[in-house]
XYZ file of C-alpha atoms in Angstrom:
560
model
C 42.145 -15.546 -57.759
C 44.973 -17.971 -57.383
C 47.874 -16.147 -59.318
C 50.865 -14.396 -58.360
C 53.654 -12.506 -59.885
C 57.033 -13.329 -58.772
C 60.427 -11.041 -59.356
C 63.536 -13.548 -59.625
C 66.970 -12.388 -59.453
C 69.923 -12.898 -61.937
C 71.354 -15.804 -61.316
C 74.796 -16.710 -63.012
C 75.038 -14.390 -65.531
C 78.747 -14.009 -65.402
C 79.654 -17.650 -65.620
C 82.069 -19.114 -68.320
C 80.756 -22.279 -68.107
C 80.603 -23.529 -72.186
C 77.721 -22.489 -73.779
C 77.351 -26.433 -75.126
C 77.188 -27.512 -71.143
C 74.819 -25.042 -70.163
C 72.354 -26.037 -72.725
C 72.699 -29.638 -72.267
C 71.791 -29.061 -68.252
C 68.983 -26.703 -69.234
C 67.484 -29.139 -71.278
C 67.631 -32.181 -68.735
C 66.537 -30.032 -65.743
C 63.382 -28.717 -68.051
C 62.039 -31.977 -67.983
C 58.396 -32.307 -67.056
C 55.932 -35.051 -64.982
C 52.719 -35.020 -64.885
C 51.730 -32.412 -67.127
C 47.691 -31.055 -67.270
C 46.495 -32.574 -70.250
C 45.741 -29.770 -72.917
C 43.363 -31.999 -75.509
C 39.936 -28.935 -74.861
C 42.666 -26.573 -76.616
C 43.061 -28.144 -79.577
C 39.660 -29.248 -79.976
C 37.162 -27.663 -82.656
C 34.865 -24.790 -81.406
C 31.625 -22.750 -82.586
C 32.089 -19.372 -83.699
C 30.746 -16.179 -82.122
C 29.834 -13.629 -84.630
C 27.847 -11.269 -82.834
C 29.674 -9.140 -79.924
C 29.136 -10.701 -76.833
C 29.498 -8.988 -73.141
C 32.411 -9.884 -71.039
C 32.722 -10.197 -66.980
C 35.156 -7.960 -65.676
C 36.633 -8.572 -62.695
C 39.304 -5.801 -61.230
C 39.786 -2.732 -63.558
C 40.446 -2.767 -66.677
C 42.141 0.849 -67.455
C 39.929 3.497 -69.191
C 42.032 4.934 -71.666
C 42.410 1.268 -73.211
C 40.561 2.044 -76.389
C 41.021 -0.691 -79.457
C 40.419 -4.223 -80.276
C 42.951 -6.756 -79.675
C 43.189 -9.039 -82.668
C 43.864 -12.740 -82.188
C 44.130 -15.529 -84.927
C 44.477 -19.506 -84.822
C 43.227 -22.941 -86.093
C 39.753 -22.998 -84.905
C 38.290 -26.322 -86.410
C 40.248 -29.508 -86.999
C 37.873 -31.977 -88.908
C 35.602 -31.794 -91.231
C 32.122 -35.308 -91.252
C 34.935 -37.690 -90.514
C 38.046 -36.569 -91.973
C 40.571 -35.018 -89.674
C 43.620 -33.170 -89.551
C 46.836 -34.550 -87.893
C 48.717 -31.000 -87.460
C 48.081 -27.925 -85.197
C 49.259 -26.107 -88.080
C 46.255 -27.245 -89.845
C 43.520 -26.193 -88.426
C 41.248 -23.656 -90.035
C 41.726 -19.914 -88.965
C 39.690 -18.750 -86.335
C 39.541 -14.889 -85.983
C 38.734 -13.559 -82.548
C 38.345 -9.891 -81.726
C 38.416 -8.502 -77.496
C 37.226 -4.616 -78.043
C 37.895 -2.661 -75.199
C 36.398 0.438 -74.549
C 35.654 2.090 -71.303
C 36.507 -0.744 -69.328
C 34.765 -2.416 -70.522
C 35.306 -5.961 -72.990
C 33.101 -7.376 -75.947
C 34.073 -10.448 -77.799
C 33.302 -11.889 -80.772
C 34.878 -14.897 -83.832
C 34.597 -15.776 -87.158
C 36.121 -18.139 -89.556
C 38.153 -17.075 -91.759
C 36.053 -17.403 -95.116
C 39.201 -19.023 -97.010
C 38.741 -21.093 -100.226
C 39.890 -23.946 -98.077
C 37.492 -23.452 -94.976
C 34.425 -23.168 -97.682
C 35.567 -25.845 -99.837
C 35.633 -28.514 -96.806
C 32.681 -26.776 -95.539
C 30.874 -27.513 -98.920
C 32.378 -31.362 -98.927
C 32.017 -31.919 -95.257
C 35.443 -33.309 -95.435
C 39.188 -32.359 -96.008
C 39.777 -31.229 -99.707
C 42.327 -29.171 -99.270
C 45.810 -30.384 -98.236
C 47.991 -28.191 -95.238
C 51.032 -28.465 -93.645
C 50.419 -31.683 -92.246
C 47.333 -33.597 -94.042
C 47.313 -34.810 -97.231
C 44.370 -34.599 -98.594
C 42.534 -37.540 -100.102
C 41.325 -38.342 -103.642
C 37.634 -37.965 -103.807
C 35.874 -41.197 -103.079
C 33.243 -40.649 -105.692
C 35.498 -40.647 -108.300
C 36.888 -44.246 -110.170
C 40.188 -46.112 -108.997
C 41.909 -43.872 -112.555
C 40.593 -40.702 -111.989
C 42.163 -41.182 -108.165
C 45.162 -42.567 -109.394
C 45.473 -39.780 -112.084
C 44.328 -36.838 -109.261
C 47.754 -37.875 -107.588
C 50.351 -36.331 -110.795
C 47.972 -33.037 -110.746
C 50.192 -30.262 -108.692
C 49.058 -29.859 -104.838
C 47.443 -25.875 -104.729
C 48.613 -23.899 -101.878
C 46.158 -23.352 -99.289
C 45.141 -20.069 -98.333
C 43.957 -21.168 -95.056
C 46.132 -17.755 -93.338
C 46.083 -18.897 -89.577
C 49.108 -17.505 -88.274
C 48.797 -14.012 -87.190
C 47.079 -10.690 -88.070
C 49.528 -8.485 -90.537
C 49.157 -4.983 -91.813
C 49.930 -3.572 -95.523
C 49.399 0.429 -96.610
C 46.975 0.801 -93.198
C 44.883 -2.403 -94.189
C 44.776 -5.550 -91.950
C 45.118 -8.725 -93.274
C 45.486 -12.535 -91.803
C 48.452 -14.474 -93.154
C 50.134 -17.995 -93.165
C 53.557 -19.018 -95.240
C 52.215 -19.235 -98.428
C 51.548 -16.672 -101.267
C 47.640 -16.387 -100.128
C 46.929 -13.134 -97.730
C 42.960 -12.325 -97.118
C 42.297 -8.677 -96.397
C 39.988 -8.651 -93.258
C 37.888 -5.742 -91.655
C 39.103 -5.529 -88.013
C 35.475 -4.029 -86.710
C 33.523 -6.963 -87.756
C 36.168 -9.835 -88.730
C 34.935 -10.333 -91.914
C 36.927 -11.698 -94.624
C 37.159 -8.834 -97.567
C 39.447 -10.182 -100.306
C 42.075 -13.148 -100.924
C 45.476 -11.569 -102.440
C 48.342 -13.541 -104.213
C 51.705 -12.111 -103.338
C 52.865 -13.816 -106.781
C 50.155 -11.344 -109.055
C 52.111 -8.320 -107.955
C 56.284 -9.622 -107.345
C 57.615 -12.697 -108.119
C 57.629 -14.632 -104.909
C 55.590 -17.769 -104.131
C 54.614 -16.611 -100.356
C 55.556 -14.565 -97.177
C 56.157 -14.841 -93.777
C 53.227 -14.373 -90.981
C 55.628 -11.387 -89.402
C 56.742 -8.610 -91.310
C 58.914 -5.655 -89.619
C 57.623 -2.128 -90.509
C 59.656 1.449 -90.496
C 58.198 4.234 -88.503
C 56.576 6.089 -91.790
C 54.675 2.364 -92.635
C 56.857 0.669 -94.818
C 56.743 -2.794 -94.378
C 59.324 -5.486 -94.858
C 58.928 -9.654 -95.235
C 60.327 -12.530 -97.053
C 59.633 -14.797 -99.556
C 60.956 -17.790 -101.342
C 60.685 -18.192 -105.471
C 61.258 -21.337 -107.029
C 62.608 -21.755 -110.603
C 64.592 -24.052 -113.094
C 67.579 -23.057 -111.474
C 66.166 -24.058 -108.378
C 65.105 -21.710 -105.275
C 66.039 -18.113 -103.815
C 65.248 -16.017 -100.627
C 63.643 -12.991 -101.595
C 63.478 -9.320 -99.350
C 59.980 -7.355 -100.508
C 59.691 -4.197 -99.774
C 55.865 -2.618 -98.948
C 55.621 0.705 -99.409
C 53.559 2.501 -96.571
C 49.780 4.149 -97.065
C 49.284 5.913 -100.807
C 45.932 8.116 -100.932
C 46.158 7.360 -104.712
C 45.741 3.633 -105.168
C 43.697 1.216 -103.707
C 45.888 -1.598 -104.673
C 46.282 -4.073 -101.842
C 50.043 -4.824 -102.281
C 50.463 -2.656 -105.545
C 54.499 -0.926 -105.557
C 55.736 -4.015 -103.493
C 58.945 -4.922 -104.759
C 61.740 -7.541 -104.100
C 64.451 -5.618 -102.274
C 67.223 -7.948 -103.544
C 67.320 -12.199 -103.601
C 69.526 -14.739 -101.971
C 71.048 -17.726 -103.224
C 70.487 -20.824 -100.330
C 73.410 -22.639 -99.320
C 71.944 -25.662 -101.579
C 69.247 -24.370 -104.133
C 67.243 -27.923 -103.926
C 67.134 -27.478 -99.931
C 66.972 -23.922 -99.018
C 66.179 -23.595 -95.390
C 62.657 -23.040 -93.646
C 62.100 -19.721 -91.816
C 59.594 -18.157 -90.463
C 60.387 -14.380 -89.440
C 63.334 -12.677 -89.495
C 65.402 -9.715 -87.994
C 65.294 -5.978 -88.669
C 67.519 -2.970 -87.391
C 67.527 0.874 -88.705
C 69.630 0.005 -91.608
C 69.685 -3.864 -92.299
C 67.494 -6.622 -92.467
C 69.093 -9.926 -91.178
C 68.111 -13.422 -92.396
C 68.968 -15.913 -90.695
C 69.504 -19.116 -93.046
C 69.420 -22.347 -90.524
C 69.786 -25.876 -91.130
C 65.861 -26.526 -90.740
C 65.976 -27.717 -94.357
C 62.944 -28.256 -97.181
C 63.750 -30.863 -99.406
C 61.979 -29.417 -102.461
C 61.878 -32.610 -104.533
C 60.243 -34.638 -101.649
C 57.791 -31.159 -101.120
C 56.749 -31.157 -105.042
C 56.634 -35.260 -105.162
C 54.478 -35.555 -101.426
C 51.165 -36.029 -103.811
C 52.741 -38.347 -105.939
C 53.995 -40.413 -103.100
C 51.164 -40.041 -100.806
C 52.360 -37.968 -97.584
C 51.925 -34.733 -96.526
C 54.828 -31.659 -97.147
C 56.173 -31.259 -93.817
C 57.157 -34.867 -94.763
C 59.473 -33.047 -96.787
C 61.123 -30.516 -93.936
C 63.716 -31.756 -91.959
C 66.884 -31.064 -89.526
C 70.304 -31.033 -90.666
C 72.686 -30.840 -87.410
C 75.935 -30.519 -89.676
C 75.286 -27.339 -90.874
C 75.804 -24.311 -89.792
C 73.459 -21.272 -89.095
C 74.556 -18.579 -91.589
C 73.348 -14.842 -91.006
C 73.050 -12.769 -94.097
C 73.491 -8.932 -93.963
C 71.248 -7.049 -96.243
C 71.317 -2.976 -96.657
C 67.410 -1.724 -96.481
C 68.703 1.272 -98.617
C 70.507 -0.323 -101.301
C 69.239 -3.568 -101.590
C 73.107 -5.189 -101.218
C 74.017 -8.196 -99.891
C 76.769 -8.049 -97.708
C 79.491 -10.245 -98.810
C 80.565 -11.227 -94.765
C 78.557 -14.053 -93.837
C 78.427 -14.512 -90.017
C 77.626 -18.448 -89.169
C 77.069 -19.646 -85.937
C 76.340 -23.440 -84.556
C 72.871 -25.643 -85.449
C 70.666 -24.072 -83.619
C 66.802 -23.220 -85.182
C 64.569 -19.959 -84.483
C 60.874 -19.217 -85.101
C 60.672 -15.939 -83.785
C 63.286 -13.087 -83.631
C 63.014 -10.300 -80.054
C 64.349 -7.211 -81.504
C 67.680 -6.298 -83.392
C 69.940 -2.377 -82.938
C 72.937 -1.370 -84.081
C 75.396 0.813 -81.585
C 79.456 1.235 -81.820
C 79.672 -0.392 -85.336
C 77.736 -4.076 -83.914
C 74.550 -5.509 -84.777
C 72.954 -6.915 -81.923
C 70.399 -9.633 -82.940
C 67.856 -11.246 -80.354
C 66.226 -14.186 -80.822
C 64.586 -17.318 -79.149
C 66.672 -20.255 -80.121
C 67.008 -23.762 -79.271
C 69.737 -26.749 -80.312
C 67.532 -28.514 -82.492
C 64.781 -27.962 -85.484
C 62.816 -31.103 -84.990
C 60.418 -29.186 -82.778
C 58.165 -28.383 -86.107
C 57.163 -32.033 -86.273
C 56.049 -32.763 -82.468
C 52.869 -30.560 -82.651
C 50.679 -33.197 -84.052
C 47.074 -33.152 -83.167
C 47.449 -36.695 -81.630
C 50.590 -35.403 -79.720
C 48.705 -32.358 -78.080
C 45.825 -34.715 -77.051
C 47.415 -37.370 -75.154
C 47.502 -37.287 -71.505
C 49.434 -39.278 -68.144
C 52.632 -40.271 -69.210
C 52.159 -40.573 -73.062
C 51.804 -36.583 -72.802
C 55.233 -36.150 -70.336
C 57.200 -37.956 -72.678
C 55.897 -36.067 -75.594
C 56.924 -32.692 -73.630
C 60.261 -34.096 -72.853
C 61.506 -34.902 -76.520
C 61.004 -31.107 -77.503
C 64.206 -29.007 -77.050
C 63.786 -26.014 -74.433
C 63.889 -22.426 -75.938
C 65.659 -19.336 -74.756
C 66.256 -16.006 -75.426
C 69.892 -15.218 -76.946
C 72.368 -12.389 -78.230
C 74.320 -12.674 -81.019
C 76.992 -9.690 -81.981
C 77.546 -8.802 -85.397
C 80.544 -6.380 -86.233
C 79.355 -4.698 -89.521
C 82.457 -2.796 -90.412
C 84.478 -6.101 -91.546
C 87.562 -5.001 -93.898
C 90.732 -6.915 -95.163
C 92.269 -4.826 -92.443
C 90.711 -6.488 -89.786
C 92.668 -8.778 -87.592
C 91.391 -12.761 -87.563
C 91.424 -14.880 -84.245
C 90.790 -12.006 -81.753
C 86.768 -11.207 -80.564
C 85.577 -7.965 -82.496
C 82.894 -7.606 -79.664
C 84.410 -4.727 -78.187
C 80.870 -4.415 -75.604
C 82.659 -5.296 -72.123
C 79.602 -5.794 -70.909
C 78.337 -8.685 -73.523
C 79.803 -12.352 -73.444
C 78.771 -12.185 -76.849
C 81.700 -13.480 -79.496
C 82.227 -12.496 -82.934
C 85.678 -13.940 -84.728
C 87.045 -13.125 -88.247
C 88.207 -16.366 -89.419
C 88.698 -15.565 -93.211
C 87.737 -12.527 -95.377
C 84.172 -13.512 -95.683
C 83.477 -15.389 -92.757
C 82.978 -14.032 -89.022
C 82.107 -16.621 -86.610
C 79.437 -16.126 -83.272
C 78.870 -17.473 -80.388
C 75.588 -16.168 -78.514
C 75.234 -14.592 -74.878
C 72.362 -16.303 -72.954
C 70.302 -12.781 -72.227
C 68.998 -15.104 -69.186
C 70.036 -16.806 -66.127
C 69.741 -20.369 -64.873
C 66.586 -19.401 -63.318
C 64.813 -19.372 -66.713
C 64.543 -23.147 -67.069
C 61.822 -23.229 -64.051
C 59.696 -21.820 -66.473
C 60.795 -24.256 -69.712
C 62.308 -21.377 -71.592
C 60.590 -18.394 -73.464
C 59.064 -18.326 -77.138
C 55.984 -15.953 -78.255
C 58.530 -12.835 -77.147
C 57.733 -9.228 -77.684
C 58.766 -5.641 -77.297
C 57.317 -2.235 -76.773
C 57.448 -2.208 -80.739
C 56.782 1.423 -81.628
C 59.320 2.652 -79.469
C 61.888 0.014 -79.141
C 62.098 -1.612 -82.854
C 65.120 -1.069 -84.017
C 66.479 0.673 -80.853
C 68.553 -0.441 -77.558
C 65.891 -1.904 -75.314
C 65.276 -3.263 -71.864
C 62.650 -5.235 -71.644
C 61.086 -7.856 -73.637
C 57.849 -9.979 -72.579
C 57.036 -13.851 -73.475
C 55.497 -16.897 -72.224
C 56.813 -19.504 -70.548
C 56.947 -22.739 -71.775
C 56.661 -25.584 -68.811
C 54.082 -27.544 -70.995
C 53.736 -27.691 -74.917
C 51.377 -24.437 -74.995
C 52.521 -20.843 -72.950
C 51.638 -20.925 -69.163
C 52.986 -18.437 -67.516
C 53.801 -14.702 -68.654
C 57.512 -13.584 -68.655
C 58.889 -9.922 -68.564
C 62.537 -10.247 -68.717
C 64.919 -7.256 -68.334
C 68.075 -7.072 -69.806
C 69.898 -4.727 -67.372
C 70.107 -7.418 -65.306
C 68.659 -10.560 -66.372
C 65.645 -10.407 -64.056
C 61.980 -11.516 -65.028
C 58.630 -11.192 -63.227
C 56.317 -14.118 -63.801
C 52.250 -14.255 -63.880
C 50.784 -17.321 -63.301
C 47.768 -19.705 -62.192
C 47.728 -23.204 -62.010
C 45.868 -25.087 -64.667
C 45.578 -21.598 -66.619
C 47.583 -20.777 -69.921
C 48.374 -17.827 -71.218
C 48.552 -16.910 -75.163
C 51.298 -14.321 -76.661
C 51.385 -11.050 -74.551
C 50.538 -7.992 -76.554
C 51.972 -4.721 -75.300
C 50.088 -1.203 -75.191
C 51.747 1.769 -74.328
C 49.725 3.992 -71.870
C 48.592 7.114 -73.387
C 51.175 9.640 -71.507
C 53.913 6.656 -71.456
C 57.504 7.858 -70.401
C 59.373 4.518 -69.292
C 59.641 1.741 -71.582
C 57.504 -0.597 -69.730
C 54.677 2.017 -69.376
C 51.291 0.403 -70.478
C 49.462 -3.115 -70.038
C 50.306 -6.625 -71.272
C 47.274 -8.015 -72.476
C 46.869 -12.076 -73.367
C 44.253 -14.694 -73.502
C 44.114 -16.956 -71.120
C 42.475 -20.601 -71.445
C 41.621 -22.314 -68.702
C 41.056 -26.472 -69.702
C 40.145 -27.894 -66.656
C 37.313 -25.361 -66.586
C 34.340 -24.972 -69.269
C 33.490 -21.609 -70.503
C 36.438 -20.250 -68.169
C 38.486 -18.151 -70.657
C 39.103 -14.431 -70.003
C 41.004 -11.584 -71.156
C 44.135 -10.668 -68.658
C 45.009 -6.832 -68.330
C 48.705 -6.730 -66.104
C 50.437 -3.941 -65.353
C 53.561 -3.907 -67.745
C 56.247 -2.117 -65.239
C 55.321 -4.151 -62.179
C 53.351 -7.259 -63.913
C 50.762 -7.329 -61.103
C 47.307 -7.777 -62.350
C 44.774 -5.531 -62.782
C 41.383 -6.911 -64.154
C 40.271 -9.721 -66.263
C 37.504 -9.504 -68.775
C 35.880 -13.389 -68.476
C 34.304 -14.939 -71.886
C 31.283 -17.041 -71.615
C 32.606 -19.294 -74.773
C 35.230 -21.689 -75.201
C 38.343 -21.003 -77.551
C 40.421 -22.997 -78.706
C 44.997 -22.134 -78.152
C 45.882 -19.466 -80.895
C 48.898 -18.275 -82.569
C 49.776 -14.615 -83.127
C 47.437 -11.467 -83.215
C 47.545 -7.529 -82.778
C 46.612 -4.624 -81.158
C 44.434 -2.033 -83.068
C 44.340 1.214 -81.474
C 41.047 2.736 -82.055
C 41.189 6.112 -84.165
């Protein structure tokens, strides 16, 4: 088996070089030639809903007992209409059960209104992130020209990631459709509307959740007065209601910097007491979102990247529901996923994979992912690297407290955090990386040892890296020192690790990473990698006698 794991150690951690230089050089020496073309990935594939055996190679460990839950576009045209974003592609469920050591696999579709009313059509009805739909072509040149002033109905094709309400799972996207799924045979159980039960007109793919099962997300309403960021609150498991999302509530609403272009997100951060949005100048142009029918283009038309502003981080109590009145702003920078935020000595540290710019939304085009030679390096090369970053935020911000000095009083953090009025703290991140990082393009799909470490100091995160447009390589970084240990094969790429603590787990990093590994080059050459998570060496693979196409986000589901 040609892959290795390779320890790398910190290198120039303690420089003072500015943080604007650094990321300039990272992004020039993360440049790219002659990149593996990806196009098998994004192509449409058959699903697999009867269990199917696995070939193990190596061991997997026996007291792995669960199903790891995976979810993604699946199926990207429908006769001869196609889709032009990843985004767009219909959900694909996939289920590896591991049991014994032993792997089954199986898929389904998600059984969405959108997936069965393209199905029924054999072509593309309903319009996504990136693909307007057409007007019927069986209908006369009025009733087309009329079907453009009728309102564009949020999909509910939810192919984002596997979430979990009150001890149900369910697959989600961005808007206010969730479908309740059963995680034994991947069948789709029920569509929910966020809006039937609070007032919010959809959620984010990746709520946090406390340690008795409450849940936390967000979600945007839109009114006459224009639109606001909204906290829910989920309460955990009730024996006494069967209610999918019945007691959610919104925690407490935010006004947007401009009401007609509030900012896109799509997670956010969560410590013991707080839950930290982070408002950044990826910007939705609401009028251009509700005319994009009207004027024939498709809503991420209407998304865009504002470099003048500023990112602002918002403060809100988890108890209380206030809004803290100290907004801490930072430079441009954008962030799709969030590592793990703690509070200690009166700071909020926040963790999160940033880059410099928020155009990177728009490159994943279908036509972008399936060009090869040259047309594919240059695509790679226009997309900003990202990396893993600390910002410091001092929560206990008075009139008393001086202005112009750093209130990071962590000797060990090159973290900054300024009072520059009575509202206003200003940040500048620590890189929680060295130089070394950029070999690997950055890190993005990151995640913790969540059921210990949410919340809490940590040391180590995990991720892939990102030397092409899609993960391929495995990361574990470790903050103590700024270390990482690397898996890798050539020509092989590697989906979102998944961490499972070992049964009698007493370090941190005790348990497997598991991910998904697709192999292009290859047909049929897709397997299921078990590593060791302290040492990252490998211990089995589970290989899957079916192609699959690159996912998104997923879960592990310990088996009861």
């Amino acid at each position: 088996m040609q892959s290795c794991c390779v320890s790398h150690p910190v290198t120039s951690t303690m420089s003072h070089t500015p943080v604007e230089v650094c990321d300039s050089y990272k992004a020039k020496e993360c440049s790219q030639k002659g990149l593996e073309s990806i196009a098998p990935l994004i192509h449409s594939v058959e699903e697999t809903p009867d269990p199917i055996s696995t070939e193990v190679q190596g061991t997997i460990p026996v007291w792995i007992s669960g199903k790891l839950l995976r979810n993604g576009p699946g199926k990207f045209e429908f006769g001869n209409t196609r889709f032009n974003h990843w985004f767009d592609g219909m959900a694909m469920l996939h289920q590896f059960k591991i049991e014994s050591g032993q792997v089954t696999y199986m898929s389904r579709f998600l059984q969405s209104d959108a997936y069965k009313k393209n199905s029924e059509r054999d072509r593309i009805v309903m319009s996504e992130f990136g693909t307007l739909a057409m007007p019927d072509p069986c209908k006369n040149f009025f009733q087309r020209f009329l079907s453009r002033f009728e309102m564009m109905e949020p999909t509910d094709n939810a192919s984002v990631s596997f979430v979990k309400y009150k001890g149900d799972y369910f697959v989600s996207t961005e808007t206010n459709y969730i479908h309740r799924v059963n995680p034994e045979n991947l069948q789709t159980l029920e569509k929910v509307d966020w809006s039937k039960f609070i007032a919010v007109n959809g959620a984010t793919a990746h709520p946090h959740y406390d340690p008795d099962g409450t849940a936390y997300n967000m979600g945007n309403s839109y009114g006459n007065k224009g639109a606001l960021y909204n906290i829910i609150c989920v309460p955990p498991e009730r024996k006494d209601t069967k209610d999918t999302l019945q007691g959610a509530k919104v925690l407490c609403s935010i006004s947007p910097t401009s009401k007609s272009h509030p900012s896109y997100y799509h997670s956010f951060g969560m410590s013991e007491n707080y839950v930290v949005f982070i408002e950044q100048p990826i910007k939705m142009d609401l009028l251009k979102i509700i005319t994009c029918k009207l004027r024939g283009k498709a809503l991420s038309e209407g998304i865009y990247w504002d470099p003048q502003q500023e990112t602002v981080f918002h403060l809100i109590d988890k108890r209380t529901g206030l809004v803290s009145p100290v907004k801490y702003h930072a430079k441009a920078l954008s962030t799709f996923h969030q590592i793990n935020a703690f509070e200690e000595d009166g700071l909020l540290m926040l963790d999160m994979c940033c880059c410099d710019d928020g155009d990177a939304i728009n490159n994943y085009l279908i036509q972008n992912l399936r060009k090869s030679g040259e047309a594919l390096d240059e695509v790679y090369n226009s997309v900003s690297r990202v990396f893993p970053r600390r910002f410091v935020l001092p929560l206990n911000i008075s009139m008393e407290t001086p202005t112009g000095q750093n209130l990071n009083t962590r000797t060990c953090s090159q973290a900054t955090c300024v009072k520059t009025s009575r509202e206003r703290v200003f940040c500048q991140h620590e890189d929680l990386h060295g130089d070394d990082l950029c070999e690997y393009g950055g890190l993005e799909f990151p995640q913790i040892n969540y059921g210990r470490c949410n919340t809490k100091p940590y040391r180590y995160f995990y991720g892939c890296g990102f030397r092409h447009l899609v993960g391929d390589s495995l990361l574990k970084m470790d903050l103590q020192d700024k270390t990482f240990k690397v898996w890798e094969q050539k020509g092989s790429f590697p989906s979102e690790p998944a961490f499972v603590p070992s049964p009698d787990a007493v370090e941190e990093d005790d348990g497997v990473i598991l991910s998904v590994v697709l192999t292009p080059s290859q047909d049929k050459a897709t397997f299921l990698l078990v590593l060791d998570a302290k040492t990252f060496e490998e211990l089995g693979r589970a290989y899957v006698p079916v192609n699959l196409p690159y996912g998104f986000h997923g879960t592990f589901a310990t088996s009861s």
